[in-house]
Amino acid sequence: MRIVTDRLIIRFLTLKDTDDYFEYAKNPNIGPNAGWKPIENRKIAEKVVAGLVFRKETYGIILRQNDKLIGTISIYNDTIRKYKKACSIGFSVSEDYQNMGYATEALKNLIDYIFKYLDYEIIEIGHHVGNYKSKRVIEKCGFYYNGRLDKFKVLYDGTIIDADFYSLTKEDYMKGNK
């Protein structure tokens, strides 16, 4: 999969992305908002990237101007819905590149790809309660609020978090994007 936008390329990750991944994934303000522990060293980053490359569900968000990985975006088949035509999306963007529209640009283009080229009828997405940056991106992309799941999961540090969930159907997306 490869999506090219005005400013970004969304593509499969490679091991060459490890240094850029480590650069942003070690930031203590990134991982915890997405539910994962900040990456402690390059060796761990290499193992994580290798796993992501193998699973082929996480893509790099790459700046076109310099081929730099600034985040990741994923399509998961493991959803809270028990419907085979549902998928879930997750994303994270380097703190250095937040509030510049990159996450919104990546998410909007991935939604378009999913509904035009993959066999899904609904996309779900969520964020931890209090993650207002992700909430803003999700809302800008046209998702509808479905509700909150209290005590949604236990994080790596034992913290139990609540999460807000949203969805977007193919039908609603196509109506709004004609």
Short mmCIF file of C-alpha atoms in Angstrom, two decimals:
data_model
loop_
_atom_site.label_atom_id
_atom_site.label_comp_id
_atom_site.label_asym_id
_atom_site.label_seq_id
_atom_site.Cartn_x
_atom_site.Cartn_y
_atom_site.Cartn_z
CA MET A 1 0.00 0.00 0.00
CA ARG A 2 1.24 3.46 -0.88
CA ILE A 3 -0.76 6.68 -0.61
CA VAL A 4 0.75 9.95 -1.79
CA THR A 5 -0.76 13.24 -0.60
CA ASP A 6 0.34 16.84 -1.02
CA ARG A 7 2.79 16.62 1.88
CA LEU A 8 2.93 12.96 2.88
CA ILE A 9 3.53 9.41 1.76
CA ILE A 10 1.79 6.65 3.65
CA ARG A 11 3.59 3.38 3.02
CA PHE A 12 4.67 0.10 4.54
CA LEU A 13 7.35 0.48 7.18
CA THR A 14 10.87 -0.79 6.55
CA LEU A 15 13.79 -1.38 8.88
CA LYS A 16 15.33 1.80 7.43
CA ASP A 17 12.65 3.70 9.41
CA THR A 18 14.06 2.54 12.76
CA ASP A 19 16.06 5.68 13.59
CA ASP A 20 13.17 8.02 12.82
CA TYR A 21 10.78 5.74 14.73
CA PHE A 22 13.06 5.72 17.78
CA GLU A 23 13.45 9.49 17.59
CA TYR A 24 9.74 10.08 18.12
CA ALA A 25 8.74 6.91 20.01
CA LYS A 26 11.13 7.60 22.90
CA ASN A 27 9.23 10.82 23.71
CA PRO A 28 7.24 10.29 26.93
CA ASN A 29 4.39 12.40 25.50
CA ILE A 30 3.74 10.06 22.54
CA GLY A 31 3.52 6.40 23.55
CA PRO A 32 1.41 6.75 26.68
CA ASN A 33 -1.29 8.62 24.73
CA ALA A 34 -1.43 5.68 22.32
CA GLY A 35 -1.22 3.06 25.07
CA TRP A 36 2.39 1.99 24.73
CA LYS A 37 5.50 2.53 26.79
CA PRO A 38 8.02 5.03 25.39
CA ILE A 39 10.79 3.16 23.56
CA GLU A 40 13.87 3.06 25.79
CA ASN A 41 16.65 2.41 23.28
CA ARG A 42 17.39 1.82 19.61
CA LYS A 43 17.59 -1.97 20.03
CA ILE A 44 14.01 -2.07 21.31
CA ALA A 45 12.95 0.31 18.53
CA GLU A 46 14.47 -2.08 15.99
CA LYS A 47 12.49 -5.03 17.44
CA VAL A 48 9.27 -3.01 17.45
CA VAL A 49 9.73 -1.84 13.86
CA ALA A 50 10.60 -5.39 12.75
CA GLY A 51 7.37 -6.63 14.32
CA LEU A 52 5.37 -3.89 12.64
CA VAL A 53 7.01 -4.67 9.28
CA PHE A 54 6.15 -8.37 9.69
CA ARG A 55 2.48 -7.81 10.63
CA LYS A 56 1.87 -5.37 7.75
CA GLU A 57 -0.96 -3.51 9.46
CA THR A 58 1.00 -0.40 10.47
CA TYR A 59 2.19 2.12 7.90
CA GLY A 60 4.68 4.93 8.07
CA ILE A 61 3.60 8.55 7.81
CA ILE A 62 6.46 9.99 5.78
CA LEU A 63 7.21 13.61 4.88
CA ARG A 64 7.48 13.83 1.09
CA GLN A 65 10.03 16.65 1.23
CA ASN A 66 12.74 14.61 2.99
CA ASP A 67 11.49 10.98 3.31
CA LYS A 68 11.38 11.28 7.12
CA LEU A 69 9.10 9.06 9.19
CA ILE A 70 7.06 11.35 11.46
CA GLY A 71 4.47 8.87 12.69
CA THR A 72 2.56 5.69 12.11
CA ILE A 73 -1.00 4.81 11.22
CA SER A 74 -2.56 1.36 11.41
CA ILE A 75 -5.52 -0.60 10.13
CA TYR A 76 -6.56 -3.35 12.54
CA ASN A 77 -9.03 -6.14 12.00
CA ASP A 78 -9.31 -6.58 15.76
CA THR A 79 -12.25 -4.32 16.54
CA ILE A 80 -14.76 -3.97 19.36
CA ARG A 81 -17.45 -4.73 16.80
CA LYS A 82 -18.20 -8.33 15.96
CA TYR A 83 -18.66 -7.65 12.26
CA LYS A 84 -16.24 -8.86 9.60
CA LYS A 85 -16.59 -5.67 7.52
CA ALA A 86 -15.37 -3.46 10.38
CA CYS A 87 -11.83 -2.26 10.92
CA SER A 88 -10.15 -0.06 13.46
CA ILE A 89 -7.56 2.67 12.93
CA GLY A 90 -4.85 3.90 15.27
CA PHE A 91 -2.25 6.61 14.75
CA SER A 92 0.59 8.46 16.41
CA VAL A 93 2.61 11.45 15.22
CA SER A 94 5.89 12.87 16.50
CA GLU A 95 5.38 15.75 18.91
CA ASP A 96 7.61 17.84 16.61
CA TYR A 97 5.01 17.50 13.84
CA GLN A 98 1.76 17.88 15.78
CA ASN A 99 -0.67 20.76 15.21
CA MET A 100 0.43 21.06 11.57
CA GLY A 101 -2.37 19.03 10.01
CA TYR A 102 -0.24 15.95 9.24
CA ALA A 103 -2.29 13.52 11.36
CA THR A 104 -5.53 14.80 9.83
CA GLU A 105 -4.10 14.57 6.31
CA ALA A 106 -2.89 11.02 6.90
CA LEU A 107 -6.14 9.88 8.51
CA LYS A 108 -8.39 11.41 5.84
CA ASN A 109 -6.40 9.76 3.08
CA LEU A 110 -6.35 6.38 4.83
CA ILE A 111 -10.13 6.54 5.30
CA ASP A 112 -10.50 7.24 1.59
CA TYR A 113 -8.25 4.29 0.75
CA ILE A 114 -10.12 1.93 3.08
CA PHE A 115 -13.54 2.75 1.70
CA LYS A 116 -12.48 2.79 -1.95
CA TYR A 117 -10.13 -0.19 -2.08
CA LEU A 118 -10.76 -2.46 0.91
CA ASP A 119 -13.85 -4.46 1.79
CA TYR A 120 -14.91 -2.57 4.93
CA GLU A 121 -18.23 -0.91 5.63
CA ILE A 122 -17.40 0.76 8.93
CA ILE A 123 -14.27 2.15 10.57
CA GLU A 124 -13.94 2.59 14.30
CA ILE A 125 -11.38 4.69 16.11
CA GLY A 126 -10.82 5.63 19.71
CA HIS A 127 -8.68 7.70 22.02
CA HIS A 128 -7.88 7.64 25.69
CA VAL A 129 -10.01 10.04 27.67
CA GLY A 130 -8.01 13.24 27.99
CA ASN A 131 -6.14 12.84 24.69
CA TYR A 132 -7.62 15.99 23.20
CA LYS A 133 -5.21 16.15 20.25
CA SER A 134 -6.39 12.78 18.94
CA LYS A 135 -10.00 13.71 19.66
CA ARG A 136 -9.64 16.82 17.52
CA VAL A 137 -8.14 14.89 14.59
CA ILE A 138 -10.86 12.22 14.80
CA GLU A 139 -13.63 14.81 14.78
CA LYS A 140 -12.05 16.74 11.87
CA CYS A 141 -12.15 13.52 9.86
CA GLY A 142 -15.91 13.15 10.22
CA PHE A 143 -16.22 10.33 12.75
CA TYR A 144 -19.35 10.13 14.90
CA TYR A 145 -19.05 9.75 18.66
CA ASN A 146 -20.31 6.35 19.85
CA GLY A 147 -19.56 6.59 23.56
CA ARG A 148 -17.14 5.89 26.34
CA LEU A 149 -15.91 2.53 27.57
CA ASP A 150 -15.05 2.83 31.24
CA LYS A 151 -12.03 0.85 32.39
CA PHE A 152 -11.23 0.05 28.76
CA LYS A 153 -7.75 -1.33 29.36
CA VAL A 154 -4.76 -1.53 31.64
CA LEU A 155 -1.69 0.32 30.34
CA TYR A 156 1.90 -0.90 30.55
CA ASP A 157 2.36 0.91 33.89
CA GLY A 158 -0.80 -0.53 35.48
CA THR A 159 -2.94 2.57 34.92
CA ILE A 160 -6.52 1.72 34.03
CA ILE A 161 -7.91 4.07 31.40
CA ASP A 162 -11.26 4.92 29.89
CA ALA A 163 -11.57 5.43 26.14
CA ASP A 164 -13.92 7.29 23.84
CA PHE A 165 -14.93 5.59 20.59
CA TYR A 166 -16.14 6.88 17.24
CA SER A 167 -17.18 5.35 13.95
CA LEU A 168 -17.66 6.24 10.31
CA THR A 169 -19.67 4.17 7.86
CA LYS A 170 -18.84 3.85 4.21
CA GLU A 171 -22.33 5.15 3.41
CA ASP A 172 -21.87 8.32 5.48
CA TYR A 173 -18.37 8.85 4.10
CA MET A 174 -19.49 8.54 0.49
CA LYS A 175 -22.41 10.95 1.07
CA GLY A 176 -20.02 13.57 2.43
CA ASN A 177 -17.30 13.10 -0.18
CA LYS A 178 -19.10 13.22 -3.52
#
